[in-house]
Amino acid sequence: MGYWKLICTLFLLAYASMVNGQEIAILKYNGGGDWYANPTALPNLIQFCNANINTKIKEQPETVDVGNINIFQYPFLHMTGHGNVLFSQEEADNLRTYLLSGGFLHIDDNYGMEPYLRKEIAKVFPNETLEELGADHPIFSQHYNFPDGLPKIHEHDGKRPQAFGITFEGRLVLLFTYESDLGDGWEDPSVHNDPEALRTKALQMGANIISYAFKS
């Protein structure tokens, strides 16, 4: 990305943060994966955050393509799915500029996207690797305390839940939640028939992620 284009995107992000500081968006990507999975999840998380942690997020999230400059309008992007993920180099560059300019991306593996995602993240950050976050990371103690780290919401392969991230200049810019299925826990109760205590745990962890992203 050229110098002046970078300056323009930085300005756009700063302006958007002031004007639309509490709007969030779902990230649409190519490759055939179901980026649109869990349609009730993010609206429910927004409702929970507005009711419990004093946010004023627009009730319905927007949808934005990963390669579109409009991603700079949103301080928080959410990405999910079960299958293939594919970023062009231009899309990867756009996403990297967004993240290094102050944006935040939460990727929630809805089961099956992890092997595809890792090679696409390598396009975004070729010199970085996803590092597991310890339970002492501040994202686990924003408004709600999770002393053991990421909670387990749905079982698939008997693996423990893990939170991975990429940090830039001391700020977590990308969070990848794996073997947890937070988004399933955010869905309407009738979708998965989860116990209310489990849904609450998922929503509380989601609220911590939102809070961290807005503060950082």
CSV table of N, CA and C in Angstrom, one decimal, residues 24-145:
chain,number,residue,atom,x,y,z
A,24,ILE,N,-20.2,-2.6,14.7
A,24,ILE,CA,-19.3,-3.7,14.4
A,24,ILE,C,-19.8,-4.4,13.1
A,25,ALA,N,-19.0,-5.3,12.6
A,25,ALA,CA,-19.3,-5.9,11.3
A,25,ALA,C,-18.9,-7.3,11.2
A,26,ILE,N,-19.6,-8.1,10.4
A,26,ILE,CA,-19.2,-9.4,10.1
A,26,ILE,C,-18.3,-9.4,8.8
A,27,LEU,N,-17.2,-10.1,8.9
A,27,LEU,CA,-16.3,-10.2,7.8
A,27,LEU,C,-16.7,-11.2,6.8
A,28,LYS,N,-16.9,-10.8,5.5
A,28,LYS,CA,-17.2,-11.7,4.4
A,28,LYS,C,-16.0,-12.1,3.7
A,29,TYR,N,-15.7,-13.4,3.4
A,29,TYR,CA,-14.5,-13.8,2.8
A,29,TYR,C,-14.8,-14.8,1.7
A,30,ASN,N,-13.9,-15.0,0.8
A,30,ASN,CA,-14.0,-16.0,-0.3
A,30,ASN,C,-13.5,-17.4,0.1
A,31,GLY,N,-13.6,-18.3,-0.8
A,31,GLY,CA,-13.1,-19.6,-0.6
A,31,GLY,C,-14.2,-20.7,-0.4
A,32,GLY,N,-15.5,-20.2,-0.3
A,32,GLY,CA,-16.6,-21.2,-0.2
A,32,GLY,C,-17.0,-21.5,1.3
A,33,GLY,N,-16.3,-21.0,2.3
A,33,GLY,CA,-16.7,-21.2,3.6
A,33,GLY,C,-17.9,-20.4,4.0
A,34,ASP,N,-18.6,-20.9,5.0
A,34,ASP,CA,-19.9,-20.2,5.3
A,34,ASP,C,-19.7,-19.1,6.3
A,35,TRP,N,-19.2,-18.0,5.8
A,35,TRP,CA,-18.9,-16.8,6.6
A,35,TRP,C,-20.2,-16.3,7.3
A,36,TYR,N,-21.4,-16.7,6.8
A,36,TYR,CA,-22.7,-16.2,7.3
A,36,TYR,C,-23.2,-17.1,8.4
A,37,ALA,N,-22.4,-18.1,8.9
A,37,ALA,CA,-22.9,-19.0,9.9
A,37,ALA,C,-23.3,-18.3,11.2
A,38,ASN,N,-24.2,-18.9,12.0
A,38,ASN,CA,-24.6,-18.4,13.3
A,38,ASN,C,-25.3,-17.0,13.1
A,39,PRO,N,-26.3,-16.9,12.3
A,39,PRO,CA,-26.9,-15.5,12.0
A,39,PRO,C,-27.5,-14.8,13.2
A,40,THR,N,-27.9,-15.5,14.3
A,40,THR,CA,-28.4,-14.8,15.4
A,40,THR,C,-27.3,-14.5,16.5
A,41,ALA,N,-26.1,-14.9,16.3
A,41,ALA,CA,-25.1,-14.8,17.3
A,41,ALA,C,-24.7,-13.4,17.6
A,42,LEU,N,-24.3,-12.7,16.6
A,42,LEU,CA,-23.7,-11.3,16.9
A,42,LEU,C,-24.8,-10.4,17.3
A,43,PRO,N,-26.0,-10.4,16.8
A,43,PRO,CA,-27.1,-9.5,17.3
A,43,PRO,C,-27.4,-9.8,18.8
A,44,ASN,N,-27.3,-11.1,19.2
A,44,ASN,CA,-27.5,-11.4,20.6
A,44,ASN,C,-26.4,-10.9,21.5
A,45,LEU,N,-25.2,-11.0,21.0
A,45,LEU,CA,-24.0,-10.5,21.7
A,45,LEU,C,-24.1,-9.0,21.9
A,46,ILE,N,-24.5,-8.3,20.8
A,46,ILE,CA,-24.7,-6.9,20.9
A,46,ILE,C,-25.7,-6.5,22.0
A,47,GLN,N,-26.8,-7.2,21.9
A,47,GLN,CA,-27.9,-7.0,22.9
A,47,GLN,C,-27.4,-7.2,24.3
A,48,PHE,N,-26.6,-8.2,24.5
A,48,PHE,CA,-26.1,-8.5,25.9
A,48,PHE,C,-25.1,-7.4,26.3
A,49,CYS,N,-24.3,-7.0,25.4
A,49,CYS,CA,-23.3,-6.0,25.7
A,49,CYS,C,-24.0,-4.6,26.1
A,50,ASN,N,-24.9,-4.3,25.3
A,50,ASN,CA,-25.6,-3.0,25.5
A,50,ASN,C,-26.4,-3.0,26.8
A,51,ALA,N,-26.9,-4.2,27.2
A,51,ALA,CA,-27.6,-4.3,28.5
A,51,ALA,C,-26.7,-4.4,29.7
A,52,ASN,N,-25.5,-4.9,29.5
A,52,ASN,CA,-24.7,-5.3,30.7
A,52,ASN,C,-23.4,-4.6,30.8
A,53,ILE,N,-22.8,-4.1,29.8
A,53,ILE,CA,-21.5,-3.5,29.9
A,53,ILE,C,-21.4,-2.0,29.4
A,54,ASN,N,-22.6,-1.4,29.2
A,54,ASN,CA,-22.7,0.0,29.0
A,54,ASN,C,-22.2,0.4,27.6
A,55,THR,N,-22.3,-0.6,26.6
A,55,THR,CA,-22.0,-0.2,25.2
A,55,THR,C,-23.3,0.3,24.6
A,56,LYS,N,-23.1,1.0,23.4
A,56,LYS,CA,-24.3,1.5,22.7
A,56,LYS,C,-24.0,1.1,21.2
A,57,ILE,N,-23.9,-0.2,21.0
A,57,ILE,CA,-23.6,-0.7,19.7
A,57,ILE,C,-24.9,-0.8,18.8
A,58,LYS,N,-24.8,-0.4,17.6
A,58,LYS,CA,-25.9,-0.6,16.7
A,58,LYS,C,-26.4,-2.0,16.7
A,59,GLU,N,-27.7,-2.2,16.8
A,59,GLU,CA,-28.3,-3.5,17.1
A,59,GLU,C,-28.0,-4.6,16.0
A,60,GLN,N,-28.0,-4.2,14.8
A,60,GLN,CA,-27.7,-5.1,13.7
A,60,GLN,C,-26.3,-4.9,13.1
A,61,PRO,N,-25.5,-5.9,13.2
A,61,PRO,CA,-24.1,-5.7,12.6
A,61,PRO,C,-24.2,-5.6,11.1
A,62,GLU,N,-23.2,-4.9,10.5
A,62,GLU,CA,-23.1,-4.8,9.1
A,62,GLU,C,-22.3,-6.0,8.6
A,63,THR,N,-22.3,-6.1,7.3
A,63,THR,CA,-21.4,-7.1,6.6
A,63,THR,C,-20.5,-6.4,5.7
A,64,VAL,N,-19.2,-6.8,5.7
A,64,VAL,CA,-18.2,-6.1,4.9
A,64,VAL,C,-17.2,-7.1,4.3
A,65,ASP,N,-16.9,-6.9,3.1
A,65,ASP,CA,-15.9,-7.7,2.4
A,65,ASP,C,-14.5,-7.4,2.9
A,66,VAL,N,-13.7,-8.5,3.0
A,66,VAL,CA,-12.4,-8.4,3.6
A,66,VAL,C,-11.5,-7.4,2.8
A,67,GLY,N,-11.7,-7.3,1.5
A,67,GLY,CA,-10.9,-6.5,0.6
A,67,GLY,C,-11.4,-5.1,0.4
A,68,ASN,N,-12.5,-4.8,1.1
A,68,ASN,CA,-13.2,-3.5,0.9
A,68,ASN,C,-12.6,-2.4,1.9
A,69,ILE,N,-12.4,-1.2,1.5
A,69,ILE,CA,-11.9,-0.2,2.3
A,69,ILE,C,-12.9,0.1,3.5
A,70,ASN,N,-14.1,-0.3,3.3
A,70,ASN,CA,-15.1,0.0,4.3
A,70,ASN,C,-14.9,-0.7,5.6
A,71,ILE,N,-14.0,-1.7,5.6
A,71,ILE,CA,-13.6,-2.3,6.9
A,71,ILE,C,-13.1,-1.3,7.9
A,72,PHE,N,-12.5,-0.2,7.4
A,72,PHE,CA,-12.0,0.9,8.3
A,72,PHE,C,-13.0,1.7,9.0
A,73,GLN,N,-14.3,1.5,8.7
A,73,GLN,CA,-15.4,2.1,9.4
A,73,GLN,C,-15.7,1.5,10.7
A,74,TYR,N,-15.2,0.3,10.9
A,74,TYR,CA,-15.6,-0.5,12.1
A,74,TYR,C,-14.4,-0.8,13.0
A,75,PRO,N,-14.5,-0.5,14.3
A,75,PRO,CA,-13.4,-0.8,15.2
A,75,PRO,C,-13.3,-2.3,15.5
A,76,PHE,N,-14.3,-3.1,15.2
A,76,PHE,CA,-14.4,-4.5,15.5
A,76,PHE,C,-15.0,-5.3,14.4
A,77,LEU,N,-14.3,-6.3,13.9
A,77,LEU,CA,-14.8,-7.2,12.9
A,77,LEU,C,-14.9,-8.6,13.5
A,78,HIS,N,-15.9,-9.4,13.1
A,78,HIS,CA,-16.1,-10.7,13.6
A,78,HIS,C,-16.1,-11.7,12.4
A,79,MET,N,-15.4,-12.8,12.5
A,79,MET,CA,-15.3,-13.7,11.4
A,79,MET,C,-15.6,-15.1,11.9
A,80,THR,N,-16.4,-15.9,11.2
A,80,THR,CA,-16.6,-17.3,11.6
A,80,THR,C,-16.9,-18.2,10.4
A,81,GLY,N,-17.1,-19.4,10.6
A,81,GLY,CA,-17.4,-20.4,9.6
A,81,GLY,C,-16.9,-21.8,9.9
A,82,HIS,N,-17.2,-22.7,9.0
A,82,HIS,CA,-16.9,-24.1,9.2
A,82,HIS,C,-15.8,-24.6,8.3
A,83,GLY,N,-15.6,-23.9,7.1
A,83,GLY,CA,-14.8,-24.5,6.1
A,83,GLY,C,-13.7,-23.6,5.5
A,84,ASN,N,-13.6,-23.6,4.2
A,84,ASN,CA,-12.5,-23.0,3.5
A,84,ASN,C,-12.5,-21.5,3.6
A,85,VAL,N,-11.3,-20.9,3.7
A,85,VAL,CA,-11.1,-19.5,3.8
A,85,VAL,C,-10.0,-19.1,2.7
A,86,LEU,N,-10.2,-18.1,2.0
A,86,LEU,CA,-9.3,-17.7,1.0
A,86,LEU,C,-9.2,-16.2,0.9
A,87,PHE,N,-8.0,-15.7,1.1
A,87,PHE,CA,-7.7,-14.2,0.9
A,87,PHE,C,-6.8,-14.1,-0.3
A,88,SER,N,-7.1,-13.1,-1.2
A,88,SER,CA,-6.2,-12.7,-2.2
A,88,SER,C,-5.1,-11.9,-1.5
A,89,GLN,N,-4.0,-11.7,-2.1
A,89,GLN,CA,-2.9,-10.9,-1.5
A,89,GLN,C,-3.4,-9.4,-1.2
A,90,GLU,N,-4.2,-8.9,-2.1
A,90,GLU,CA,-4.7,-7.6,-1.9
A,90,GLU,C,-5.7,-7.5,-0.7
A,91,GLU,N,-6.5,-8.5,-0.6
A,91,GLU,CA,-7.3,-8.6,0.6
A,91,GLU,C,-6.5,-8.8,1.9
A,92,ALA,N,-5.5,-9.6,1.9
A,92,ALA,CA,-4.6,-9.7,3.0
A,92,ALA,C,-3.9,-8.4,3.4
A,93,ASP,N,-3.5,-7.7,2.4
A,93,ASP,CA,-2.8,-6.4,2.6
A,93,ASP,C,-3.8,-5.4,3.3
A,94,ASN,N,-5.1,-5.4,2.7
A,94,ASN,CA,-6.1,-4.5,3.3
A,94,ASN,C,-6.4,-4.8,4.7
A,95,LEU,N,-6.5,-6.1,5.0
A,95,LEU,CA,-6.8,-6.5,6.4
A,95,LEU,C,-5.6,-6.2,7.3
A,96,ARG,N,-4.4,-6.4,6.9
A,96,ARG,CA,-3.2,-6.1,7.7
A,96,ARG,C,-3.2,-4.6,8.0
A,97,THR,N,-3.4,-3.8,7.0
A,97,THR,CA,-3.4,-2.3,7.2
A,97,THR,C,-4.5,-1.9,8.2
A,98,TYR,N,-5.6,-2.5,8.1
A,98,TYR,CA,-6.7,-2.2,9.1
A,98,TYR,C,-6.3,-2.6,10.5
A,99,LEU,N,-5.7,-3.8,10.7
A,99,LEU,CA,-5.4,-4.2,12.0
A,99,LEU,C,-4.2,-3.4,12.6
A,100,LEU,N,-3.3,-3.0,11.8
A,100,LEU,CA,-2.1,-2.2,12.3
A,100,LEU,C,-2.5,-0.8,12.5
A,101,SER,N,-3.6,-0.4,11.9
A,101,SER,CA,-4.1,1.0,12.1
A,101,SER,C,-5.0,1.2,13.3
A,102,GLY,N,-5.3,0.1,14.0
A,102,GLY,CA,-6.2,0.3,15.2
A,102,GLY,C,-7.4,-0.6,15.2
A,103,GLY,N,-7.6,-1.4,14.1
A,103,GLY,CA,-8.8,-2.3,14.1
A,103,GLY,C,-8.5,-3.6,14.9
A,104,PHE,N,-9.6,-4.3,15.0
A,104,PHE,CA,-9.5,-5.6,15.8
A,104,PHE,C,-10.4,-6.6,15.1
A,105,LEU,N,-9.8,-7.8,15.0
A,105,LEU,CA,-10.5,-8.9,14.3
A,105,LEU,C,-10.7,-10.1,15.3
A,106,HIS,N,-11.9,-10.6,15.5
A,106,HIS,CA,-12.1,-11.8,16.3
A,106,HIS,C,-12.6,-12.9,15.3
A,107,ILE,N,-11.9,-14.0,15.3
A,107,ILE,CA,-12.2,-15.1,14.5
A,107,ILE,C,-12.6,-16.3,15.4
A,108,ASP,N,-13.8,-16.7,15.2
A,108,ASP,CA,-14.3,-17.8,16.0
A,108,ASP,C,-14.5,-19.0,15.1
A,109,ASP,N,-13.7,-20.1,15.3
A,109,ASP,CA,-13.8,-21.3,14.5
A,109,ASP,C,-15.1,-22.0,14.9
A,110,ASN,N,-16.0,-22.1,14.0
A,110,ASN,CA,-17.3,-22.8,14.2
A,110,ASN,C,-17.2,-24.3,14.0
A,111,TYR,N,-15.9,-24.8,13.9
A,111,TYR,CA,-15.5,-26.2,13.7
A,111,TYR,C,-15.2,-26.4,12.2
A,112,GLY,N,-13.9,-26.6,12.0
A,112,GLY,CA,-13.5,-27.0,10.6
A,112,GLY,C,-12.7,-26.0,9.8
A,113,MET,N,-12.7,-24.7,10.3
A,113,MET,CA,-12.0,-23.7,9.5
A,113,MET,C,-10.5,-23.5,9.8
A,114,GLU,N,-10.1,-24.1,10.9
A,114,GLU,CA,-8.7,-23.8,11.5
A,114,GLU,C,-7.6,-24.1,10.5
A,115,PRO,N,-7.5,-25.2,9.8
A,115,PRO,CA,-6.4,-25.5,8.9
A,115,PRO,C,-6.3,-24.5,7.7
A,116,TYR,N,-7.5,-24.1,7.2
A,116,TYR,CA,-7.5,-23.1,6.1
A,116,TYR,C,-7.2,-21.7,6.6
A,117,LEU,N,-7.7,-21.4,7.8
A,117,LEU,CA,-7.4,-20.1,8.3
A,117,LEU,C,-6.0,-19.8,8.5
A,118,ARG,N,-5.3,-20.8,9.1
A,118,ARG,CA,-3.9,-20.5,9.4
A,118,ARG,C,-3.0,-20.1,8.2
A,119,LYS,N,-3.2,-20.7,7.1
A,119,LYS,CA,-2.4,-20.4,5.9
A,119,LYS,C,-2.8,-19.0,5.4
A,120,GLU,N,-4.1,-18.6,5.6
A,120,GLU,CA,-4.5,-17.3,5.1
A,120,GLU,C,-4.0,-16.2,6.1
A,121,ILE,N,-3.9,-16.5,7.4
A,121,ILE,CA,-3.4,-15.5,8.3
A,121,ILE,C,-1.9,-15.3,8.0
A,122,ALA,N,-1.2,-16.3,7.5
A,122,ALA,CA,0.2,-16.2,7.1
A,122,ALA,C,0.4,-15.2,6.0
A,123,LYS,N,-0.7,-15.0,5.2
A,123,LYS,CA,-0.6,-14.0,4.1
A,123,LYS,C,-0.7,-12.6,4.7
A,124,VAL,N,-1.6,-12.5,5.8
A,124,VAL,CA,-1.8,-11.2,6.4
A,124,VAL,C,-0.6,-10.8,7.2
A,125,PHE,N,0.0,-11.8,8.0
A,125,PHE,CA,1.2,-11.5,8.8
A,125,PHE,C,2.3,-12.6,8.5
A,126,PRO,N,3.0,-12.4,7.4
A,126,PRO,CA,4.0,-13.4,7.0
A,126,PRO,C,5.1,-13.5,8.0
A,127,ASN,N,5.3,-12.6,8.8
A,127,ASN,CA,6.5,-12.6,9.8
A,127,ASN,C,6.0,-12.9,11.2
A,128,GLU,N,4.7,-13.2,11.4
A,128,GLU,CA,4.2,-13.5,12.7
A,128,GLU,C,3.5,-14.8,12.8
A,129,THR,N,3.4,-15.4,13.9
A,129,THR,CA,2.6,-16.6,14.1
A,129,THR,C,1.6,-16.4,15.2
A,130,LEU,N,0.5,-17.2,15.1
A,130,LEU,CA,-0.5,-17.1,16.1
A,130,LEU,C,0.1,-17.7,17.4
A,131,GLU,N,0.0,-16.9,18.5
A,131,GLU,CA,0.5,-17.4,19.8
A,131,GLU,C,-0.6,-17.6,20.7
A,132,GLU,N,-0.6,-18.7,21.5
A,132,GLU,CA,-1.6,-18.9,22.5
A,132,GLU,C,-1.6,-17.9,23.6
A,133,LEU,N,-2.7,-17.4,24.0
A,133,LEU,CA,-2.8,-16.4,25.1
A,133,LEU,C,-3.0,-17.2,26.4
A,134,GLY,N,-2.2,-16.7,27.4
A,134,GLY,CA,-2.3,-17.3,28.7
A,134,GLY,C,-3.6,-16.8,29.4
A,135,ALA,N,-4.0,-17.6,30.4
A,135,ALA,CA,-5.2,-17.2,31.2
A,135,ALA,C,-5.0,-15.9,31.9
A,136,ASP,N,-3.8,-15.4,32.0
A,136,ASP,CA,-3.6,-14.1,32.7
A,136,ASP,C,-3.7,-12.9,31.7
A,137,HIS,N,-4.1,-13.2,30.4
A,137,HIS,CA,-4.2,-12.1,29.5
A,137,HIS,C,-5.4,-11.2,29.9
A,138,PRO,N,-5.3,-9.9,29.8
A,138,PRO,CA,-6.4,-9.0,30.2
A,138,PRO,C,-7.8,-9.3,29.5
A,139,ILE,N,-7.8,-9.9,28.4
A,139,ILE,CA,-9.0,-10.1,27.7
A,139,ILE,C,-9.9,-11.1,28.5
A,140,PHE,N,-9.3,-11.8,29.4
A,140,PHE,CA,-10.1,-12.8,30.2
A,140,PHE,C,-10.6,-12.2,31.6
A,141,SER,N,-10.3,-10.9,31.7
A,141,SER,CA,-10.8,-10.2,33.0
A,141,SER,C,-11.2,-8.8,32.8
A,142,GLN,N,-11.9,-8.6,31.7
A,142,GLN,CA,-12.4,-7.2,31.4
A,142,GLN,C,-13.6,-6.9,32.3
A,143,HIS,N,-14.7,-7.4,32.1
A,143,HIS,CA,-15.9,-7.2,32.9
A,143,HIS,C,-16.2,-8.5,33.7
A,144,TYR,N,-15.8,-9.6,33.1
A,144,TYR,CA,-16.1,-10.9,33.7
A,144,TYR,C,-14.8,-11.7,33.8
A,145,ASN,N,-14.6,-12.4,34.9
A,145,ASN,CA,-13.4,-13.1,35.1
A,145,ASN,C,-13.5,-14.6,34.6
